[in-house]
CSV table of C-alpha atoms and ligand atoms in Angstrom, one decimal:
chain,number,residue,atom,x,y,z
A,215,UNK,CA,-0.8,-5.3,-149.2
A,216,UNK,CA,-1.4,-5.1,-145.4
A,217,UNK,CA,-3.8,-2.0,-144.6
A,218,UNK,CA,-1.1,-0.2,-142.5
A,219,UNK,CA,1.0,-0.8,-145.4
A,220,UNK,CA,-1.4,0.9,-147.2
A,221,UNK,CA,-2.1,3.7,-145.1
A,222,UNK,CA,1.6,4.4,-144.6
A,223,UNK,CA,1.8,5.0,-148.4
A,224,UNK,CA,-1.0,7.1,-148.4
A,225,UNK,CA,0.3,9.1,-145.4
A,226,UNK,CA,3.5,9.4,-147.4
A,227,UNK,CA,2.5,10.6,-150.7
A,228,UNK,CA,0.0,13.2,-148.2
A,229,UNK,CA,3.0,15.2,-146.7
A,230,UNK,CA,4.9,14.9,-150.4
A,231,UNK,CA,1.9,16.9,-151.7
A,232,UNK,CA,1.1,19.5,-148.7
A,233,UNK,CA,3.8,19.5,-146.3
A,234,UNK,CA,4.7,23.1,-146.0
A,235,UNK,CA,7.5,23.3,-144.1
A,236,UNK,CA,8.5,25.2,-141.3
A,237,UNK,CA,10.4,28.8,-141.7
A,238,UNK,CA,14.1,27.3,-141.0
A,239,UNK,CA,17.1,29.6,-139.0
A,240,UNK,CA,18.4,31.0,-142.2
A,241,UNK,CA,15.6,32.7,-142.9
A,242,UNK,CA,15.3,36.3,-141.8
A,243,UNK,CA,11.2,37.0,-142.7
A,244,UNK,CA,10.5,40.4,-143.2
A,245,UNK,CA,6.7,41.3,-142.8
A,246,UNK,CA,5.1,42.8,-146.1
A,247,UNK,CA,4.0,46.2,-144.2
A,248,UNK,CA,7.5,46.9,-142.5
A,249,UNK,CA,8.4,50.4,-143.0
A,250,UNK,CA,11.7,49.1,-143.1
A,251,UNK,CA,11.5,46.4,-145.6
A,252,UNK,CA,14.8,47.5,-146.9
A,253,UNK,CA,16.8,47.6,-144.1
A,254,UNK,CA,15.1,43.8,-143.2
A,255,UNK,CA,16.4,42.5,-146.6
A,256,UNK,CA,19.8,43.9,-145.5
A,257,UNK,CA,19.3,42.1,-142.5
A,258,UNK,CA,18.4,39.0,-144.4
A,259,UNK,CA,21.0,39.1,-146.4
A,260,UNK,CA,23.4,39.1,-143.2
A,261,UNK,CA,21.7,36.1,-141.3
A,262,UNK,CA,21.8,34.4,-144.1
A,263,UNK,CA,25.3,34.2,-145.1
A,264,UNK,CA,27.0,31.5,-143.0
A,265,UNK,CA,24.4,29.3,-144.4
A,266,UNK,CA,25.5,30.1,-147.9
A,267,UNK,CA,29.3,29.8,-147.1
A,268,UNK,CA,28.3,25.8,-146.3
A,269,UNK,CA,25.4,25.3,-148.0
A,270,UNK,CA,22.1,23.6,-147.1
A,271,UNK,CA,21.9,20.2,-148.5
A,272,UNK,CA,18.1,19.3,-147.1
A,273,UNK,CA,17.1,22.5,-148.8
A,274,UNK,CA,19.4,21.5,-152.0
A,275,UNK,CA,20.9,24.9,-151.3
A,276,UNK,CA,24.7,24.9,-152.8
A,277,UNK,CA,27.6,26.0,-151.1
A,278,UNK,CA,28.8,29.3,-152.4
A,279,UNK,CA,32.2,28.9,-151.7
A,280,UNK,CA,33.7,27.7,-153.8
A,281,UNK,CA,30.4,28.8,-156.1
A,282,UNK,CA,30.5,26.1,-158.5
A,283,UNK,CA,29.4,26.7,-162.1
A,284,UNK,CA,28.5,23.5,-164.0
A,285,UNK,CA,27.1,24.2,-167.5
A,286,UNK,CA,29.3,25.0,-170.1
A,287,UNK,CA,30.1,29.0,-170.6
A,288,UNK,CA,30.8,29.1,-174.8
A,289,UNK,CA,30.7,31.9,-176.5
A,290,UNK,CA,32.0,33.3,-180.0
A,291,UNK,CA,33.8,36.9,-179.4
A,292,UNK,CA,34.9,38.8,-182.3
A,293,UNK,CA,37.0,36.1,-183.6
A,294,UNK,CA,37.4,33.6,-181.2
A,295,UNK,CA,35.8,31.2,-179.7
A,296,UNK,CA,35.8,30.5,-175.8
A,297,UNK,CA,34.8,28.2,-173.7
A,298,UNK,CA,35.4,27.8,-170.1
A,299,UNK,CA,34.0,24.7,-167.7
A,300,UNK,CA,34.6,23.7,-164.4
A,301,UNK,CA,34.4,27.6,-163.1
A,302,UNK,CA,34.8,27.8,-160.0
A,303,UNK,CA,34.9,31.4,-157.4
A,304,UNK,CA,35.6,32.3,-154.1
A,305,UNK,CA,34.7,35.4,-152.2
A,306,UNK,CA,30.6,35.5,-153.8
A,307,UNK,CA,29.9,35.1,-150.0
A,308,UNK,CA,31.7,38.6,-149.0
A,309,UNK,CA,29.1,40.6,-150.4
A,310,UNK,CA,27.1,43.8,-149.6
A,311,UNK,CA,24.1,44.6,-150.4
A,312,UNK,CA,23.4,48.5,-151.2
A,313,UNK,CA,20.9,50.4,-152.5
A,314,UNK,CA,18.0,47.6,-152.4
A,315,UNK,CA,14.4,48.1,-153.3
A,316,UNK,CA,12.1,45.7,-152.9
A,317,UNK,CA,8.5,46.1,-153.8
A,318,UNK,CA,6.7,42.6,-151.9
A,319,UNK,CA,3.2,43.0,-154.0
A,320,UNK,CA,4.9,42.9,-157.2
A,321,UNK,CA,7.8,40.8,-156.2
A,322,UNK,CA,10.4,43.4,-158.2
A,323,UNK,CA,13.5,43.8,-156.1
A,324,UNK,CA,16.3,46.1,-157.3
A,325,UNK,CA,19.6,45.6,-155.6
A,326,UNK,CA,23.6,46.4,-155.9
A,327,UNK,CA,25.8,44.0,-154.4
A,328,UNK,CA,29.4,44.5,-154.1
A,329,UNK,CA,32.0,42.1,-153.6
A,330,UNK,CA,35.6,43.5,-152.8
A,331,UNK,CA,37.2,40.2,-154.4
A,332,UNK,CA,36.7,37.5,-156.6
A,333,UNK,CA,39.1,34.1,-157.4
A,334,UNK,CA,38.5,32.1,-160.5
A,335,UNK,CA,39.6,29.2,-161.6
A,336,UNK,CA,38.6,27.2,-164.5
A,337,UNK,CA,39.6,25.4,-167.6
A,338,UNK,CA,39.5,27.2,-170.8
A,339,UNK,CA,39.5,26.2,-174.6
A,340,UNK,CA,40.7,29.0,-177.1
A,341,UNK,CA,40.3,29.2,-181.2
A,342,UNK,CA,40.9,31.9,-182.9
A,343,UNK,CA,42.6,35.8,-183.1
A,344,UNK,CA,42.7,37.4,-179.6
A,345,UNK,CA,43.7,41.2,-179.5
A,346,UNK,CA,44.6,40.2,-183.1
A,347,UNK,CA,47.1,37.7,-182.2
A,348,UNK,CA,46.8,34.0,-183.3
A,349,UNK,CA,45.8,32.2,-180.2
A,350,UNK,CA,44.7,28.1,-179.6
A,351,UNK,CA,44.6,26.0,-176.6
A,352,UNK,CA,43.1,24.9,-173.6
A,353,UNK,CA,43.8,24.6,-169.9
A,354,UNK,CA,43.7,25.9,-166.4
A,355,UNK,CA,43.1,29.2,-165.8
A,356,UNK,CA,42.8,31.7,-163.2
A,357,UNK,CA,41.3,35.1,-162.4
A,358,UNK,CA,41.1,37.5,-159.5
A,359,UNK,CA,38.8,40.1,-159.8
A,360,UNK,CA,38.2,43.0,-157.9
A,361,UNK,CA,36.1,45.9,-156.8
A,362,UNK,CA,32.9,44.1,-158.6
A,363,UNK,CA,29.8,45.9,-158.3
A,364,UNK,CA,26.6,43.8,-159.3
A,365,UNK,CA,23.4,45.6,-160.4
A,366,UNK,CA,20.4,43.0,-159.8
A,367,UNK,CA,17.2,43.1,-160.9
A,368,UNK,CA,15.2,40.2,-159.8
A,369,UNK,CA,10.9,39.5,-160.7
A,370,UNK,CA,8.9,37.0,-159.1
A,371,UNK,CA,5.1,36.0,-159.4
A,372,UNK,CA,3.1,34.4,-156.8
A,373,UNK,CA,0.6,31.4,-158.0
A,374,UNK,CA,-1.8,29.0,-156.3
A,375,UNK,CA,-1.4,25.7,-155.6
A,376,UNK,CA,-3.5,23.3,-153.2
A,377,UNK,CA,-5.3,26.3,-152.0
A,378,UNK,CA,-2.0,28.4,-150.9
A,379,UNK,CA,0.0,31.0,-152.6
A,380,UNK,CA,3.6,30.1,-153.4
A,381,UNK,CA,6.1,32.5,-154.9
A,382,UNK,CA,8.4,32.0,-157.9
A,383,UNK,CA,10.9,33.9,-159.0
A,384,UNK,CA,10.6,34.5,-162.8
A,385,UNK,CA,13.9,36.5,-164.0
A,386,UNK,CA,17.3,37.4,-163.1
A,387,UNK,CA,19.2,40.1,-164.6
A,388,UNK,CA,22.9,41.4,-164.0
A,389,UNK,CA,24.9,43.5,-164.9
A,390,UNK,CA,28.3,43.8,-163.5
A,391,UNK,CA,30.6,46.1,-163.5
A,392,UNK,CA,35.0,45.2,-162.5
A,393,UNK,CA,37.2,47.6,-160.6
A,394,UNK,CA,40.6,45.6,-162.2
A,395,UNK,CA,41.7,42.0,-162.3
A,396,UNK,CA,44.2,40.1,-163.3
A,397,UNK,CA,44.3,36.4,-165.7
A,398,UNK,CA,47.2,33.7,-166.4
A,399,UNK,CA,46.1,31.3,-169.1
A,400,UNK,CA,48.3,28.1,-168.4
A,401,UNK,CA,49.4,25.8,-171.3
A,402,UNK,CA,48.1,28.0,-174.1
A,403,UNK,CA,50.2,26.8,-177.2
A,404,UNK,CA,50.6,23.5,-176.1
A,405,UNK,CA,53.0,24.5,-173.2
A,406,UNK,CA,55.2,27.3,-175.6
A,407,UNK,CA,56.1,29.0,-172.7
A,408,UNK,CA,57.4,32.1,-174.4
A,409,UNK,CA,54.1,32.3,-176.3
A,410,UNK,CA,52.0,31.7,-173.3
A,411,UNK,CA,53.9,34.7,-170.9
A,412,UNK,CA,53.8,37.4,-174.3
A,413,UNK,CA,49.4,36.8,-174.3
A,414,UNK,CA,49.4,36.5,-170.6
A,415,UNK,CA,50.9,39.9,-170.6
A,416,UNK,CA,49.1,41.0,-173.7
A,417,UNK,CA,45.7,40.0,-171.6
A,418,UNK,CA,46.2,41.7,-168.5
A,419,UNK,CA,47.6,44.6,-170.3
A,420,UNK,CA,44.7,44.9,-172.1
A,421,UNK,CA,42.5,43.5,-169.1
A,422,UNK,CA,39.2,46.1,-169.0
A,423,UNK,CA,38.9,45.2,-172.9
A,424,UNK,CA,39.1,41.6,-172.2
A,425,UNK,CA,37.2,41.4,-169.6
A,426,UNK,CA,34.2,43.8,-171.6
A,427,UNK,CA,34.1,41.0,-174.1
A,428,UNK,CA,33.5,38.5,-171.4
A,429,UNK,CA,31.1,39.9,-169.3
A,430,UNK,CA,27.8,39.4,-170.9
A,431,UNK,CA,28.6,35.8,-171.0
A,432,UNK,CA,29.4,35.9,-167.2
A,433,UNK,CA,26.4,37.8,-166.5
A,434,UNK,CA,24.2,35.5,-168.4
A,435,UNK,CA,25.6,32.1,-166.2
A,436,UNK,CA,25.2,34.0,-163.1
A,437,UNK,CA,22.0,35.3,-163.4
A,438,UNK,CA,20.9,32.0,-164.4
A,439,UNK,CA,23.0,30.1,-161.5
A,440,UNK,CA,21.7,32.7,-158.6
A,441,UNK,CA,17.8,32.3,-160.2
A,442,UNK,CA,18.0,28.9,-159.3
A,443,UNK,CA,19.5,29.0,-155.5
A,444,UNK,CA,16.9,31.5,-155.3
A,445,UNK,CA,14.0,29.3,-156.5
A,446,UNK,CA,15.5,26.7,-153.9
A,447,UNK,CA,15.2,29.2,-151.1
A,448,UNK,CA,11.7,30.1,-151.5
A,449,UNK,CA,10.1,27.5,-153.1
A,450,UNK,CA,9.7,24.9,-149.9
A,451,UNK,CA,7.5,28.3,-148.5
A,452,UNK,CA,4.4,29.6,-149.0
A,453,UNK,CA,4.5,33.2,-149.8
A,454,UNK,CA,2.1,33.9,-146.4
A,455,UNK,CA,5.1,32.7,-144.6
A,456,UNK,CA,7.8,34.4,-146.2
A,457,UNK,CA,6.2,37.7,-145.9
A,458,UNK,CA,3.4,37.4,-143.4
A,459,UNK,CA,0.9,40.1,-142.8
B,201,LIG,C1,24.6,53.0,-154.2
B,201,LIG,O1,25.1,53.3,-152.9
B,201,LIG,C2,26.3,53.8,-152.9
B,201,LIG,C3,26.8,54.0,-151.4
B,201,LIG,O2,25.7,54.2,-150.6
B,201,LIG,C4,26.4,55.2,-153.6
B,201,LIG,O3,27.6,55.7,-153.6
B,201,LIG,C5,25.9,54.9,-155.1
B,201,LIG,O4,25.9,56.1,-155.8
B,201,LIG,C6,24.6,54.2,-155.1
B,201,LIG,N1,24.3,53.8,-156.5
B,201,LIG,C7,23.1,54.0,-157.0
B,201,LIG,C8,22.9,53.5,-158.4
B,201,LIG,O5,22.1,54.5,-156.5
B,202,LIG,C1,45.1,36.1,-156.9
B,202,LIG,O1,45.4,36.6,-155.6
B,202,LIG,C2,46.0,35.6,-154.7
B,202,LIG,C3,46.1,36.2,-153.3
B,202,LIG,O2,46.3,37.6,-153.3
B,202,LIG,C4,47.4,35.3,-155.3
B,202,LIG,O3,48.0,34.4,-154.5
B,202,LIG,C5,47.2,34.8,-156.7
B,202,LIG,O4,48.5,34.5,-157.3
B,202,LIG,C6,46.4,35.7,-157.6
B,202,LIG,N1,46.1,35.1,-158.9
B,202,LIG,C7,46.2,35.7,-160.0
B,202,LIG,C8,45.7,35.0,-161.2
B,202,LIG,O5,46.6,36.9,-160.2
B,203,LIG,C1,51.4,33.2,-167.8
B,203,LIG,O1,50.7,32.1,-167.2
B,203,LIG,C2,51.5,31.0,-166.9
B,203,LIG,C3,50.6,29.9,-166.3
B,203,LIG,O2,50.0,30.3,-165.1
B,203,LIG,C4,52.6,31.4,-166.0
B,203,LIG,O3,53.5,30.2,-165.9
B,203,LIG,C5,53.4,32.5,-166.6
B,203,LIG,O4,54.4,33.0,-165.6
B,203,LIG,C6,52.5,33.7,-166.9
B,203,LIG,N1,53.2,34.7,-167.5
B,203,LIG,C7,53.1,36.0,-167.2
B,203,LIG,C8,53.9,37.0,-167.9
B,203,LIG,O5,52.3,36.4,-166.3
């Protein structure tokens, strides 16, 4: 091995270990002791929106629209079993942010978001009673969703590492809340199309009891899918620089 060689290597694995990297566009730093921090999150939130409609690949930050939802949601209801994969939503990038408090020291930040639409599409698997009706199959689906106001509570601790204090954030918790909506199951009964138009109806007649049933699961993916874009956002920082003095 030639000694530049080596050096190069050596260089290499030095900037894997402590680069810190520079505070990039999208993010709006708010300064721990600003009697505004609130209002400065709000402004975050703004200035960081068209970066989150494309994404940020170098940063591994996904696009969020569509907001793409890879593991599995399965989950037993009374009765039945369903499972949707392949979810996919527009409109997460339309939100507002209300009523936000953010406490820096203890990295607890309480927020409502609300987003004035949502439009799903996934495909489904079904087995088992549904609003006491018989009900098996699996295919496309789709959702709209409106009026949906998001309670977040996020927690994040700092910790040291190569002498400098990083921030991680630790839990995500939602809980959501639907104006209406409105769902068409495709293909349910093997393509009965009789069948399929009667739970359709039966469904969105019954939508706010539906949807009830579904919503812990939701909450659970989201919470877990906007942890992680979170984690990706911070995590290249140290927590000096993301909320200097
Ligand atoms: C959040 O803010 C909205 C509008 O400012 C207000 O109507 C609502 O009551 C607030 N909710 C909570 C839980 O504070
Ligand atoms: C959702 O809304 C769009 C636009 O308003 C409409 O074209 C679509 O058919 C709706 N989908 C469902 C499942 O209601
Ligand atoms: C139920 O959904 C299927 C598939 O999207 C659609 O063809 C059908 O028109 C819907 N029926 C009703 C009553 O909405």
């Amino acid at each position: 091995m030639t000694t530049e060689l080596y050096f190069g290597i050596i260089a290499v694995l030095f900037s894997v270990v402590f680069a810190k990297q520079d505070i990039p566009p999208f993010l709006h730093v708010c300064h721990r002791q600003d009697p505004e921090l609130n209002q400065c999150f709000i402004a975050a939130g703004e200035e960081i929106r068209p970066y989150l409609v494309k994404g940020v690949p170098e940063y591994n930050i996904p696009s969020l629209e569509p907001l793409i939802m890879d593991q599995l949601i399965s989950e037993d209801l009374s009765g039945i079993h369903i499972e949707a994969k392949d979810v996919k939503a527009w409109g997460c990038s339309k939100y507002f942010v209300r009523n936000n408090s953010v406490d820096v020291e203890n990295q607890k930040y309480q927020l409502d978001v609300y987003l004035p639409e949502l439009q799903i599409e996934a495909y489904y698997t079904v087995d088992g009673k549904l609003l006491l009706m018989p009900v098996k199959g699996e295919g496309p689906m789709k959702a709209n969703i409106t009026h949906v106001v998001t309670k977040v509570k996020l927690e994040g601790e700092t910790f040291e590492s190569n002498g400098e204090r990083f921030l991680k954030y630790t839990s995500m918790v939602m809980k959501v809340t639907v104006g209406g909506g409105h769902v068409l199951f495709s293909n349910l009964f093997s393509g009965d199309k009789l069948l399929n138009d009667v739970i359709n109806l039966t469904i969105n007649n019954n939508f706010d009891a539906f949807l009830k049933e579904l919503l812990p699961v939701i909450e659970k993916s989201l919470s877990a899918v906007f942890l992680d874009i979170s984690n990706k956002i911070v995590n290249k920082f140290t927590f000096d620089q993301l909320f200097p003095m």
